[in-house]
């Protein structure tokens, strides 16, 4: 489904952020992208939605070469790939409800059904009573949940969660991880980047260091026991 | 979309006020010039449709001579209409023009009642253009049946100067109005464009996020275009209202001076038609201004 083939990204400053990176992610996989800060995890996400173009190499999603997309085709790509941004990118002067509804308005979701869909997502991410609050009134964990709700509300095929547990305490991080698992179980291909592998056993790990893949474990199925273990 | 546009307006009321007042001022001036231009055209038309050249005939004229004179005039191709007014018809016209005034009808004077005998017959000519007056007058001056004053001057009336002056004034008013309206319209476009550009720039974070969520350019700029159209439309209504109030205020003054030339007060339907034209024109101008700002943003 997602193919990175010898992808290199060098910024105009001369800083190489990804160096000859290749991997293939199948539909329905849950992949954990690990590595220290600056390893290139966020750049992978930005390349996935063509917020960046690779300096060399090829990136394909469902067989489509991203570099060949015209600017008019970018919205379609970005609707296919939901992103939970590291800095949330929640619009500060819109309520939680409005932020999530925005993703639906963008895809021309039927107006009358937007409220139902948003409330359903707020239930799913566990903040049903926060709909009318502004981002500044939410805790870090609640903001993260709102960002996840916005990323998945339009049912993208792929979800890239960039350090979704980065600034959270262990209990909240565990909840967020569980939430991503639930989304994955609904059929979404999930790529989660993190520098904290504490709660993520049993998944395929792609480990990046200084822009290079240093380890890529094989994907394994998630048995209920493994999930339970993680829960414990 | 409309709600977003209205929210944008509420968030920066002073910017909205600047856009609406600039557009309103432009519409006010355009509306006034449109009315003045219409009025001057009506005045000019009124003068042009009335007989412009009147040649008084000597009492001994014959019908054939009159027909020959009218034929000479019409064959020039410069005449819209040339008619013979007999003494009786002249009396009838005189009576219609003075109404029932006994003094002017001569019923209370020692001179006795005005009769057809004291009024001369005439040939009344409506020219196609005031520029043709000299040619027509020269034909009339050569005619033997046109009466002369004791000092030998032919009795021909024609308001050459009035028509020429009026035509010149009408043209000048139109030109001045057009130039002023163009300058103010340009200022309105620039004002709306700058305001919308500032709004787009101040919401760069939100717009960037929307792009990352898959929003198309049209989705992003639509609220700003609606906002621009609203500035044009609201400015149009306010400007029109101001000009209508100014017109109603000056109607008593104008009505006394333009009797028989322009019917006052102005028909409300005319004003409503003007409102429709102004609102549509300035909404389009607002849309154009918003598009200028949005295109600059989309090109980035």
Short mmCIF file of C-alpha atoms in Angstrom, two decimals:
data_model
loop_
_atom_site.label_atom_id
_atom_site.label_comp_id
_atom_site.label_asym_id
_atom_site.label_seq_id
_atom_site.Cartn_x
_atom_site.Cartn_y
_atom_site.Cartn_z
CA UNK A 1 0.00 0.00 0.00
CA UNK A 2 2.79 2.41 0.94
CA UNK A 3 6.15 2.05 -0.75
CA UNK A 4 9.23 4.10 0.12
CA UNK A 5 11.94 3.24 -2.41
CA UNK A 6 15.42 4.63 -1.78
CA UNK A 7 14.02 7.90 -0.49
CA UNK A 8 16.48 10.62 0.38
CA UNK A 9 15.53 14.03 1.68
CA UNK A 10 18.11 16.76 1.92
CA UNK A 11 16.97 20.20 3.09
CA UNK A 12 18.21 23.33 1.37
CA UNK A 13 20.50 23.88 4.37
CA UNK A 14 22.35 20.70 3.32
CA UNK A 15 20.96 18.73 6.26
CA UNK A 16 20.18 15.14 5.21
CA UNK A 17 17.05 14.10 7.09
CA UNK A 18 16.38 10.78 5.29
CA UNK A 19 19.09 8.77 3.60
CA UNK A 20 18.19 6.05 1.12
CA UNK A 21 15.16 4.84 3.09
CA UNK A 22 13.14 1.92 1.71
CA UNK A 23 10.19 0.08 3.22
CA UNK A 24 6.85 -1.36 2.21
CA UNK A 25 3.75 -1.16 4.40
CA UNK A 26 0.85 -3.44 3.61
CA UNK A 27 -2.80 -2.49 3.90
CA UNK A 28 -4.10 -2.94 7.44
CA UNK A 29 -0.68 -3.02 9.08
CA UNK A 30 0.16 -1.29 12.38
CA UNK A 31 3.69 0.01 12.04
CA UNK A 32 5.66 1.73 14.74
CA UNK A 33 8.26 4.18 13.53
CA UNK A 34 10.84 4.56 16.24
CA UNK A 35 13.98 6.51 16.73
CA UNK A 36 15.41 9.43 18.65
CA UNK A 37 14.46 13.03 17.98
CA UNK A 38 15.77 14.18 14.61
CA UNK A 39 15.88 10.66 13.20
CA UNK A 40 13.47 11.62 10.39
CA UNK A 41 10.17 10.22 11.70
CA UNK A 42 8.20 13.44 11.19
CA UNK A 43 9.68 13.84 7.71
CA UNK A 44 8.28 10.43 6.76
CA UNK A 45 4.81 11.73 7.72
CA UNK A 46 5.29 14.96 5.81
CA UNK A 47 6.47 13.05 2.75
CA UNK A 48 3.39 10.80 3.01
CA UNK A 49 1.03 13.77 2.56
CA UNK A 50 3.44 15.47 0.16
CA UNK A 51 4.00 18.35 2.50
CA UNK A 52 7.59 17.65 1.44
CA UNK A 53 8.99 16.24 -1.78
CA UNK A 54 11.86 13.74 -1.65
CA UNK A 55 15.22 14.88 -3.03
CA UNK A 56 15.53 11.48 -4.69
CA UNK A 57 13.76 8.15 -4.64
CA UNK A 58 10.12 7.23 -5.01
CA UNK A 59 7.11 7.22 -2.71
CA UNK A 60 3.97 5.42 -3.80
CA UNK A 61 0.61 5.06 -2.12
CA UNK A 62 -1.73 2.52 -3.71
CA UNK A 63 0.55 2.56 -6.76
CA UNK A 64 0.39 6.34 -7.23
CA UNK A 65 3.73 8.13 -7.42
CA UNK A 66 3.35 11.10 -5.10
CA UNK A 67 5.95 13.25 -6.86
CA UNK A 68 3.88 13.08 -10.05
CA UNK A 69 0.70 14.39 -8.43
CA UNK A 70 -0.44 17.78 -9.62
CA UNK A 71 -1.28 20.39 -7.00
CA UNK A 72 -4.99 19.92 -7.73
CA UNK A 73 -4.68 16.24 -6.77
CA UNK A 74 -3.07 16.88 -3.38
CA UNK A 75 -6.36 17.32 -1.50
CA UNK A 76 -7.42 13.82 -2.58
CA UNK A 77 -4.15 12.37 -1.27
CA UNK A 78 -4.45 14.22 2.02
CA UNK A 79 -8.01 12.98 2.49
CA UNK A 80 -6.66 9.45 2.13
CA UNK A 81 -3.96 9.97 4.76
CA UNK A 82 -5.12 11.24 8.15
CA UNK A 83 -2.39 12.82 10.22
CA UNK A 84 -2.21 13.37 13.97
CA UNK A 85 0.36 16.14 14.06
CA UNK A 86 2.99 16.31 16.74
CA UNK A 87 1.93 19.89 17.53
CA UNK A 88 -1.76 18.88 17.13
CA UNK A 89 -2.50 21.70 14.65
CA UNK A 90 -5.81 22.29 16.37
CA UNK A 91 -7.19 25.68 15.30
CA UNK A 92 -7.20 27.79 18.47
CA UNK A 93 -10.30 29.91 17.85
CA UNK A 94 -12.55 27.02 16.92
CA UNK A 95 -14.18 24.75 19.47
CA UNK A 96 -13.35 21.04 19.61
CA UNK A 97 -16.57 20.35 17.73
CA UNK A 98 -15.76 22.92 15.02
CA UNK A 99 -12.21 21.60 14.63
CA UNK A 100 -13.44 18.07 14.02
CA UNK A 101 -16.38 19.18 11.89
CA UNK A 102 -13.94 21.14 9.68
CA UNK A 103 -12.41 17.89 8.41
CA UNK A 104 -15.91 16.77 7.38
CA UNK A 105 -16.82 20.08 5.78
CA UNK A 106 -13.65 19.82 3.70
CA UNK A 107 -14.83 16.52 2.20
CA UNK A 108 -18.36 17.89 1.64
CA UNK A 109 -19.88 15.56 4.22
CA UNK A 110 -23.68 15.99 4.33
CA UNK A 111 -24.32 18.97 6.63
CA UNK A 112 -27.07 17.40 8.70
CA UNK A 113 -24.98 14.33 9.50
CA UNK A 114 -21.89 16.23 10.61
CA UNK A 115 -23.07 16.71 14.21
CA UNK A 116 -23.88 13.01 14.62
CA UNK A 117 -20.56 11.96 13.16
CA UNK A 118 -18.55 14.38 15.31
CA UNK A 119 -20.32 13.30 18.49
CA UNK A 120 -19.73 9.67 17.59
CA UNK A 121 -16.00 10.38 17.21
CA UNK A 122 -15.89 12.33 20.47
CA UNK A 123 -17.44 9.29 22.18
CA UNK A 124 -14.88 7.03 20.50
CA UNK A 125 -11.89 9.10 21.64
CA UNK A 126 -13.36 9.53 25.11
CA UNK A 127 -14.06 13.26 25.32
CA UNK A 128 -17.84 13.42 24.60
CA UNK A 129 -18.44 16.33 26.96
CA UNK A 130 -15.66 18.56 25.60
CA UNK A 131 -17.31 19.46 22.29
CA UNK A 132 -17.96 23.11 23.09
CA UNK A 133 -14.61 23.84 24.70
CA UNK A 134 -11.81 25.71 23.01
CA UNK A 135 -8.37 24.07 22.66
CA UNK A 136 -6.91 26.29 25.37
CA UNK A 137 -9.40 24.78 27.84
CA UNK A 138 -8.21 21.20 27.21
CA UNK A 139 -5.43 19.18 28.80
CA UNK A 140 -2.61 17.70 26.68
CA UNK A 141 -4.25 14.29 26.59
CA UNK A 142 -7.61 15.76 25.62
CA UNK A 143 -5.99 17.80 22.87
CA UNK A 144 -4.31 14.67 21.58
CA UNK A 145 -7.66 12.85 21.54
CA UNK A 146 -9.28 15.76 19.71
CA UNK A 147 -6.45 15.67 17.15
CA UNK A 148 -6.95 11.93 16.67
CA UNK A 149 -10.71 12.40 16.30
CA UNK A 150 -10.13 15.03 13.61
CA UNK A 151 -7.62 12.82 11.80
CA UNK A 152 -9.97 9.83 11.59
CA UNK A 153 -13.37 11.50 11.33
CA UNK A 154 -13.29 11.38 7.54
CA UNK A 155 -12.33 7.68 7.62
CA UNK A 156 -8.91 7.87 5.92
CA UNK A 157 -7.35 4.63 4.76
CA UNK A 158 -4.06 5.51 6.42
CA UNK A 159 -3.43 7.19 9.76
CA UNK A 160 -0.04 8.67 10.54
CA UNK A 161 0.22 9.58 14.22
CA UNK A 162 3.33 11.64 14.88
CA UNK A 163 4.51 11.21 18.47
CA UNK A 164 0.94 10.99 19.78
CA UNK A 165 2.13 10.04 23.24
CA UNK A 166 5.18 12.30 23.29
CA UNK A 167 4.12 14.82 25.93
CA UNK A 168 1.75 12.65 27.91
CA UNK A 169 2.00 10.82 31.20
CA UNK A 170 2.15 7.01 31.08
CA UNK A 171 -1.52 6.42 31.85
CA UNK A 172 -2.74 8.83 29.19
CA UNK A 173 -0.17 7.54 26.69
CA UNK A 174 -1.49 4.04 27.27
CA UNK A 175 -5.05 5.22 26.64
CA UNK A 176 -4.00 6.91 23.40
CA UNK A 177 -2.21 3.76 22.27
CA UNK A 178 -5.35 1.73 23.01
CA UNK A 179 -7.36 4.20 20.97
CA UNK A 180 -5.02 3.81 17.99
CA UNK A 181 -5.36 0.05 18.31
CA UNK A 182 -9.14 0.36 18.18
CA UNK A 183 -8.85 2.48 15.04
CA UNK A 184 -6.50 -0.07 13.55
CA UNK A 185 -8.97 -2.83 14.37
CA UNK A 186 -11.58 -0.94 12.36
CA UNK A 187 -9.38 -1.54 9.29
CA UNK A 188 -7.18 1.55 9.12
CA UNK A 189 -3.50 1.23 8.29
CA UNK A 190 -1.75 2.94 11.18
CA UNK A 191 1.77 4.33 11.28
CA UNK A 192 2.70 5.62 14.69
CA UNK A 193 5.95 7.41 15.26
CA UNK A 194 7.40 7.47 18.75
CA UNK A 195 10.62 7.56 20.71
CA UNK A 196 8.90 5.66 23.52
CA UNK A 197 8.35 1.97 22.71
CA UNK A 198 7.05 1.09 26.16
CA UNK A 199 3.50 0.16 25.17
CA UNK A 200 4.10 -1.18 21.70
CA UNK A 201 5.04 -4.84 21.68
CA UNK A 202 4.05 -7.16 18.87
CA UNK A 203 4.01 -4.63 16.05
CA UNK A 204 6.35 -4.14 13.18
CA UNK A 205 8.99 -1.64 14.21
CA UNK A 206 10.97 0.45 11.76
CA UNK A 207 13.82 2.02 13.65
CA UNK A 208 15.37 5.16 12.23
CA UNK A 209 18.62 6.76 13.28
CA UNK A 210 20.14 9.80 11.62
CA UNK A 211 17.85 9.34 8.64
CA UNK A 212 18.67 5.70 8.02
CA UNK A 213 16.71 2.56 8.77
CA UNK A 214 18.76 0.56 11.26
CA UNK A 215 16.12 -2.08 12.01
CA UNK A 216 12.87 -3.28 10.46
CA UNK A 217 11.16 -6.08 12.36
CA UNK A 218 8.70 -8.34 10.61
CA UNK A 219 5.06 -7.60 11.10
CA UNK A 220 3.29 -9.89 13.52
CA UNK A 221 -0.39 -10.36 14.18
CA UNK A 222 -1.85 -8.85 17.31
CA UNK A 223 -3.11 -11.62 19.43
CA UNK A 224 -5.56 -10.73 22.13
CA UNK A 225 -3.02 -11.96 24.65
CA UNK A 226 -0.44 -9.49 23.40
CA UNK A 227 -2.94 -6.69 23.62
CA UNK A 228 -3.87 -7.77 27.09
CA UNK A 229 -0.21 -7.80 28.00
CA UNK A 230 0.12 -4.30 26.74
CA UNK A 231 -2.96 -3.28 28.71
CA UNK A 232 -1.41 -4.69 31.86
CA UNK B 1 -19.64 29.37 4.41
CA UNK B 2 -21.83 32.44 4.96
CA UNK B 3 -21.54 31.93 8.72
CA UNK B 4 -17.75 31.81 8.42
CA UNK B 5 -17.79 35.01 6.34
CA UNK B 6 -20.04 36.74 8.90
CA UNK B 7 -17.80 35.53 11.72
CA UNK B 8 -14.77 36.97 9.89
CA UNK B 9 -16.59 40.31 9.62
CA UNK B 10 -17.56 40.29 13.32
CA UNK B 11 -13.98 39.55 14.33
CA UNK B 12 -12.64 42.70 12.65
CA UNK B 13 -15.46 45.27 12.65
CA UNK B 14 -13.22 48.26 11.90
CA UNK B 15 -11.82 46.65 8.76
CA UNK B 16 -15.38 45.87 7.69
CA UNK B 17 -16.36 49.46 8.42
CA UNK B 18 -13.47 50.76 6.28
CA UNK B 19 -14.47 48.53 3.35
CA UNK B 20 -18.18 49.33 3.59
CA UNK B 21 -17.68 53.09 4.03
CA UNK B 22 -15.29 53.29 1.08
CA UNK B 23 -17.67 51.31 -1.11
CA UNK B 24 -20.64 53.28 0.24
CA UNK B 25 -18.96 56.60 -0.64
CA UNK B 26 -18.20 55.33 -4.14
CA UNK B 27 -21.77 54.15 -4.65
CA UNK B 28 -23.11 57.46 -3.29
CA UNK B 29 -21.05 59.43 -5.82
CA UNK B 30 -21.83 57.01 -8.66
CA UNK B 31 -25.52 57.10 -7.78
CA UNK B 32 -25.61 60.92 -7.66
CA UNK B 33 -23.76 61.23 -10.95
CA UNK B 34 -26.08 58.68 -12.51
CA UNK B 35 -29.08 60.75 -11.39
CA UNK B 36 -27.52 64.05 -12.50
CA UNK B 37 -26.54 62.50 -15.80
CA UNK B 38 -30.07 61.16 -16.28
CA UNK B 39 -31.54 64.54 -15.39
CA UNK B 40 -29.24 66.44 -17.76
CA UNK B 41 -30.11 63.98 -20.52
CA UNK B 42 -33.83 64.55 -19.87
CA UNK B 43 -33.33 68.30 -19.95
CA UNK B 44 -31.39 68.04 -23.20
CA UNK B 45 -34.01 65.73 -24.71
CA UNK B 46 -36.72 68.12 -23.63
CA UNK B 47 -34.98 70.97 -25.46
CA UNK B 48 -34.21 68.84 -28.48
CA UNK B 49 -37.80 67.61 -28.91
CA UNK B 50 -39.26 71.08 -28.70
CA UNK B 51 -39.23 73.20 -31.89
CA UNK B 52 -35.81 74.72 -31.91
CA UNK B 53 -35.97 77.09 -34.83
CA UNK B 54 -39.05 79.25 -35.36
CA UNK B 55 -39.33 81.44 -38.45
CA UNK B 56 -42.20 83.96 -38.35
CA UNK B 57 -43.96 84.46 -41.65
CA UNK B 58 -45.25 87.64 -43.22
CA UNK B 59 -49.02 87.95 -43.39
CA UNK B 60 -49.09 87.78 -47.19
CA UNK B 61 -47.57 84.31 -47.47
CA UNK B 62 -49.19 81.65 -49.62
CA UNK B 63 -49.60 77.93 -48.94
CA UNK B 64 -47.44 76.95 -51.95
CA UNK B 65 -44.63 79.20 -50.73
CA UNK B 66 -44.78 77.62 -47.29
CA UNK B 67 -44.77 74.11 -48.77
CA UNK B 68 -41.80 75.06 -50.94
CA UNK B 69 -39.90 76.40 -47.91
CA UNK B 70 -40.62 73.24 -45.87
CA UNK B 71 -39.52 71.15 -48.86
CA UNK B 72 -36.25 73.11 -49.09
CA UNK B 73 -35.63 72.48 -45.41
CA UNK B 74 -36.45 68.76 -45.35
CA UNK B 75 -34.44 67.94 -48.49
CA UNK B 76 -31.27 69.01 -46.63
CA UNK B 77 -31.65 65.85 -44.50
CA UNK B 78 -30.81 67.91 -41.42
CA UNK B 79 -34.38 68.28 -40.19
CA UNK B 80 -36.21 65.94 -37.90
CA UNK B 81 -39.51 67.76 -38.30
CA UNK B 82 -40.75 70.96 -39.96
CA UNK B 83 -44.35 72.10 -39.48
CA UNK B 84 -46.44 75.07 -40.48
CA UNK B 85 -48.27 76.84 -37.67
CA UNK B 86 -51.09 79.03 -38.90
CA UNK B 87 -52.35 82.15 -37.11
CA UNK B 88 -55.30 80.21 -35.65
CA UNK B 89 -53.03 77.44 -34.43
CA UNK B 90 -50.69 80.05 -32.96
CA UNK B 91 -53.62 81.50 -31.02
CA UNK B 92 -54.58 78.06 -29.79
CA UNK B 93 -51.00 77.40 -28.61
CA UNK B 94 -50.91 80.81 -26.96
CA UNK B 95 -54.12 80.16 -25.08
CA UNK B 96 -52.89 76.77 -23.92
CA UNK B 97 -49.66 78.28 -22.68
CA UNK B 98 -51.23 81.15 -20.71
CA UNK B 99 -54.16 79.11 -19.35
CA UNK B 100 -57.04 81.14 -17.97
CA UNK B 101 -55.05 84.22 -17.10
CA UNK B 102 -57.49 87.05 -18.07
CA UNK B 103 -54.70 89.63 -18.17
CA UNK B 104 -52.68 87.65 -20.73
CA UNK B 105 -55.77 86.75 -22.71
CA UNK B 106 -56.51 90.42 -23.01
CA UNK B 107 -60.02 90.16 -21.65
CA UNK B 108 -59.43 92.83 -18.98
CA UNK B 109 -57.32 95.25 -20.96
CA UNK B 110 -58.28 98.20 -23.05
CA UNK B 111 -56.64 96.55 -26.04
CA UNK B 112 -59.44 94.02 -26.24
CA UNK B 113 -59.40 90.26 -26.60
CA UNK B 114 -56.32 88.66 -28.22
CA UNK B 115 -57.26 87.35 -31.66
CA UNK B 116 -55.53 85.31 -34.34
CA UNK B 117 -54.80 88.46 -36.32
CA UNK B 118 -52.22 89.75 -33.86
CA UNK B 119 -50.22 86.53 -33.90
CA UNK B 120 -47.93 85.66 -36.83
CA UNK B 121 -47.98 82.32 -38.63
CA UNK B 122 -44.71 80.45 -38.48
CA UNK B 123 -42.67 77.46 -39.57
CA UNK B 124 -41.36 75.45 -36.62
CA UNK B 125 -38.33 73.24 -37.19
CA UNK B 126 -36.78 70.51 -35.04
CA UNK B 127 -33.23 69.90 -36.22
CA UNK B 128 -31.45 66.58 -36.01
CA UNK B 129 -28.54 68.28 -34.28
CA UNK B 130 -27.87 71.76 -32.93
CA UNK B 131 -24.86 71.78 -35.25
CA UNK B 132 -27.29 72.06 -38.19
CA UNK B 133 -28.82 75.36 -37.04
CA UNK B 134 -26.60 77.65 -39.19
CA UNK B 135 -27.51 75.80 -42.43
CA UNK B 136 -31.24 75.84 -41.66
CA UNK B 137 -31.19 79.48 -40.60
CA UNK B 138 -29.41 80.47 -43.84
CA UNK B 139 -32.20 78.78 -45.87
CA UNK B 140 -34.84 80.62 -43.83
CA UNK B 141 -33.02 83.94 -44.23
CA UNK B 142 -33.13 83.58 -48.01
CA UNK B 143 -36.89 82.96 -47.99
CA UNK B 144 -39.13 85.85 -49.02
CA UNK B 145 -42.09 84.76 -46.85
CA UNK B 146 -40.13 85.01 -43.59
CA UNK B 147 -40.98 88.40 -42.12
CA UNK B 148 -38.38 91.00 -41.31
CA UNK B 149 -38.00 93.55 -38.53
CA UNK B 150 -38.06 97.25 -39.43
CA UNK B 151 -34.27 97.23 -39.57
CA UNK B 152 -34.30 94.42 -42.12
CA UNK B 153 -33.42 91.53 -39.86
CA UNK B 154 -35.32 88.28 -40.49
CA UNK B 155 -37.55 87.20 -37.60
CA UNK B 156 -36.03 83.82 -36.74
CA UNK B 157 -35.70 82.46 -33.18
CA UNK B 158 -33.26 79.70 -32.38
CA UNK B 159 -31.62 78.88 -29.02
CA UNK B 160 -28.26 77.96 -30.52
CA UNK B 161 -26.30 78.84 -27.39
CA UNK B 162 -28.62 77.10 -24.93
CA UNK B 163 -28.53 73.77 -26.74
CA UNK B 164 -24.79 73.91 -27.34
CA UNK B 165 -24.12 74.85 -23.75
CA UNK B 166 -26.44 72.16 -22.47
CA UNK B 167 -24.81 69.52 -24.67
CA UNK B 168 -21.38 70.60 -23.49
CA UNK B 169 -22.46 70.53 -19.83
CA UNK B 170 -24.05 67.11 -20.20
CA UNK B 171 -20.85 65.76 -21.74
CA UNK B 172 -18.73 67.40 -19.06
CA UNK B 173 -20.89 66.03 -16.24
CA UNK B 174 -20.73 62.53 -17.73
CA UNK B 175 -16.96 62.69 -18.20
CA UNK B 176 -16.34 64.10 -14.73
CA UNK B 177 -18.68 61.51 -13.20
CA UNK B 178 -17.00 58.71 -15.08
CA UNK B 179 -13.51 59.81 -14.02
CA UNK B 180 -14.52 60.32 -10.37
CA UNK B 181 -16.42 57.03 -10.26
CA UNK B 182 -13.46 55.21 -11.80
CA UNK B 183 -11.03 56.65 -9.24
CA UNK B 184 -13.33 55.85 -6.31
CA UNK B 185 -14.09 52.37 -7.66
CA UNK B 186 -10.36 51.73 -7.95
CA UNK B 187 -9.95 52.85 -4.32
CA UNK B 188 -12.78 50.54 -3.26
CA UNK B 189 -11.16 47.60 -5.04
CA UNK B 190 -7.80 48.33 -3.41
CA UNK B 191 -9.40 48.77 0.05
CA UNK B 192 -11.32 45.49 -0.12
CA UNK B 193 -8.33 43.68 -1.62
CA UNK B 194 -5.98 44.87 1.14
CA UNK B 195 -8.47 44.00 3.88
CA UNK B 196 -9.06 40.51 2.50
CA UNK B 197 -5.30 40.01 1.98
CA UNK B 198 -4.70 40.99 5.61
CA UNK B 199 -7.38 38.57 6.78
CA UNK B 200 -5.94 35.74 4.72
CA UNK B 201 -2.43 36.53 6.01
CA UNK B 202 -3.61 36.62 9.63
CA UNK B 203 -5.21 33.18 9.28
CA UNK B 204 -2.22 31.53 7.62
CA UNK B 205 -1.96 28.89 10.37
CA UNK B 206 -5.62 27.91 9.98
CA UNK B 207 -5.35 27.89 6.18
CA UNK B 208 -2.17 25.81 6.32
CA UNK B 209 -3.90 23.29 8.58
CA UNK B 210 -6.90 23.15 6.27
CA UNK B 211 -4.59 22.43 3.33
CA UNK B 212 -2.96 19.59 5.26
CA UNK B 213 -6.43 18.20 5.99
CA UNK B 214 -7.14 18.07 2.25
CA UNK B 215 -9.06 21.30 1.70
CA UNK B 216 -9.18 22.53 -1.88
CA UNK B 217 -8.34 26.13 -2.78
CA UNK B 218 -11.99 26.93 -3.55
CA UNK B 219 -13.10 25.70 -0.10
CA UNK B 220 -10.48 27.86 1.60
CA UNK B 221 -11.15 31.09 -0.31
CA UNK B 222 -14.95 30.85 -0.53
CA UNK B 223 -15.64 32.58 2.84
CA UNK B 224 -13.30 35.42 1.86
CA UNK B 225 -15.05 35.84 -1.49
CA UNK B 226 -18.45 35.88 0.23
CA UNK B 227 -17.08 38.51 2.63
CA UNK B 228 -15.89 40.65 -0.33
CA UNK B 229 -19.28 40.36 -2.03
CA UNK B 230 -21.00 41.39 1.23
CA UNK B 231 -18.80 44.50 1.47
CA UNK B 232 -19.78 45.46 -2.09
CA UNK B 233 -23.48 44.74 -1.59
CA UNK B 234 -23.80 46.47 1.79
CA UNK B 235 -21.79 49.46 0.52
CA UNK B 236 -24.11 49.52 -2.51
CA UNK B 237 -27.25 49.68 -0.35
CA UNK B 238 -25.80 52.33 1.99
CA UNK B 239 -24.56 54.53 -0.88
CA UNK B 240 -27.87 54.23 -2.70
CA UNK B 241 -29.80 55.06 0.47
CA UNK B 242 -27.66 58.16 1.06
CA UNK B 243 -28.17 59.34 -2.51
CA UNK B 244 -31.94 58.71 -2.31
CA UNK B 245 -32.15 60.72 0.91
CA UNK B 246 -30.16 63.55 -0.75
CA UNK B 247 -32.51 63.44 -3.74
CA UNK B 248 -35.66 63.49 -1.62
CA UNK B 249 -34.23 66.35 0.42
CA UNK B 250 -33.55 68.44 -2.69
CA UNK B 251 -36.77 67.49 -4.52
CA UNK B 252 -38.81 70.56 -3.36
CA UNK B 253 -36.01 72.86 -4.59
CA UNK B 254 -35.58 71.06 -7.92
CA UNK B 255 -39.28 70.47 -8.61
CA UNK B 256 -40.00 74.20 -8.77
CA UNK B 257 -37.21 74.73 -11.31
CA UNK B 258 -37.72 71.71 -13.54
CA UNK B 259 -41.48 71.86 -14.04
CA UNK B 260 -42.46 70.30 -17.36
CA UNK B 261 -38.94 68.99 -17.98
CA UNK B 262 -38.38 66.29 -15.35
CA UNK B 263 -41.23 64.74 -13.37
CA UNK B 264 -40.39 65.04 -9.67
CA UNK B 265 -40.34 63.33 -7.21
CA UNK B 266 -38.47 60.58 -9.05
CA UNK B 267 -40.49 57.42 -9.59
CA UNK B 268 -39.58 54.91 -6.81
CA UNK B 269 -39.36 52.20 -9.49
CA UNK B 270 -36.52 54.14 -11.14
CA UNK B 271 -34.75 54.29 -7.77
CA UNK B 272 -35.31 50.55 -7.18
CA UNK B 273 -33.89 49.80 -10.62
CA UNK B 274 -30.89 51.97 -9.75
CA UNK B 275 -30.51 50.05 -6.45
CA UNK B 276 -30.53 46.71 -8.29
CA UNK B 277 -27.92 47.91 -10.79
CA UNK B 278 -25.69 49.35 -8.04
CA UNK B 279 -25.91 46.28 -5.77
CA UNK B 280 -25.17 43.89 -8.63
CA UNK B 281 -22.31 46.07 -9.95
CA UNK B 282 -20.66 46.61 -6.60
CA UNK B 283 -21.14 43.00 -5.47
CA UNK B 284 -19.28 42.05 -8.65
CA UNK B 285 -16.64 44.67 -7.84
CA UNK B 286 -16.33 43.15 -4.33
CA UNK B 287 -15.99 39.67 -5.82
CA UNK B 288 -13.32 40.93 -8.20
CA UNK B 289 -11.40 42.53 -5.29
CA UNK B 290 -11.66 39.34 -3.22
CA UNK B 291 -10.47 37.27 -6.17
CA UNK B 292 -7.44 39.55 -6.61
CA UNK B 293 -6.49 38.94 -2.95
CA UNK B 294 -7.24 35.22 -3.13
CA UNK B 295 -5.32 34.68 -6.36
CA UNK B 296 -2.26 36.28 -4.78
CA UNK B 297 -2.64 33.87 -1.86
CA UNK B 298 -3.23 30.80 -4.03
CA UNK B 299 -0.14 31.57 -6.12
CA UNK B 300 2.06 31.40 -3.00
#
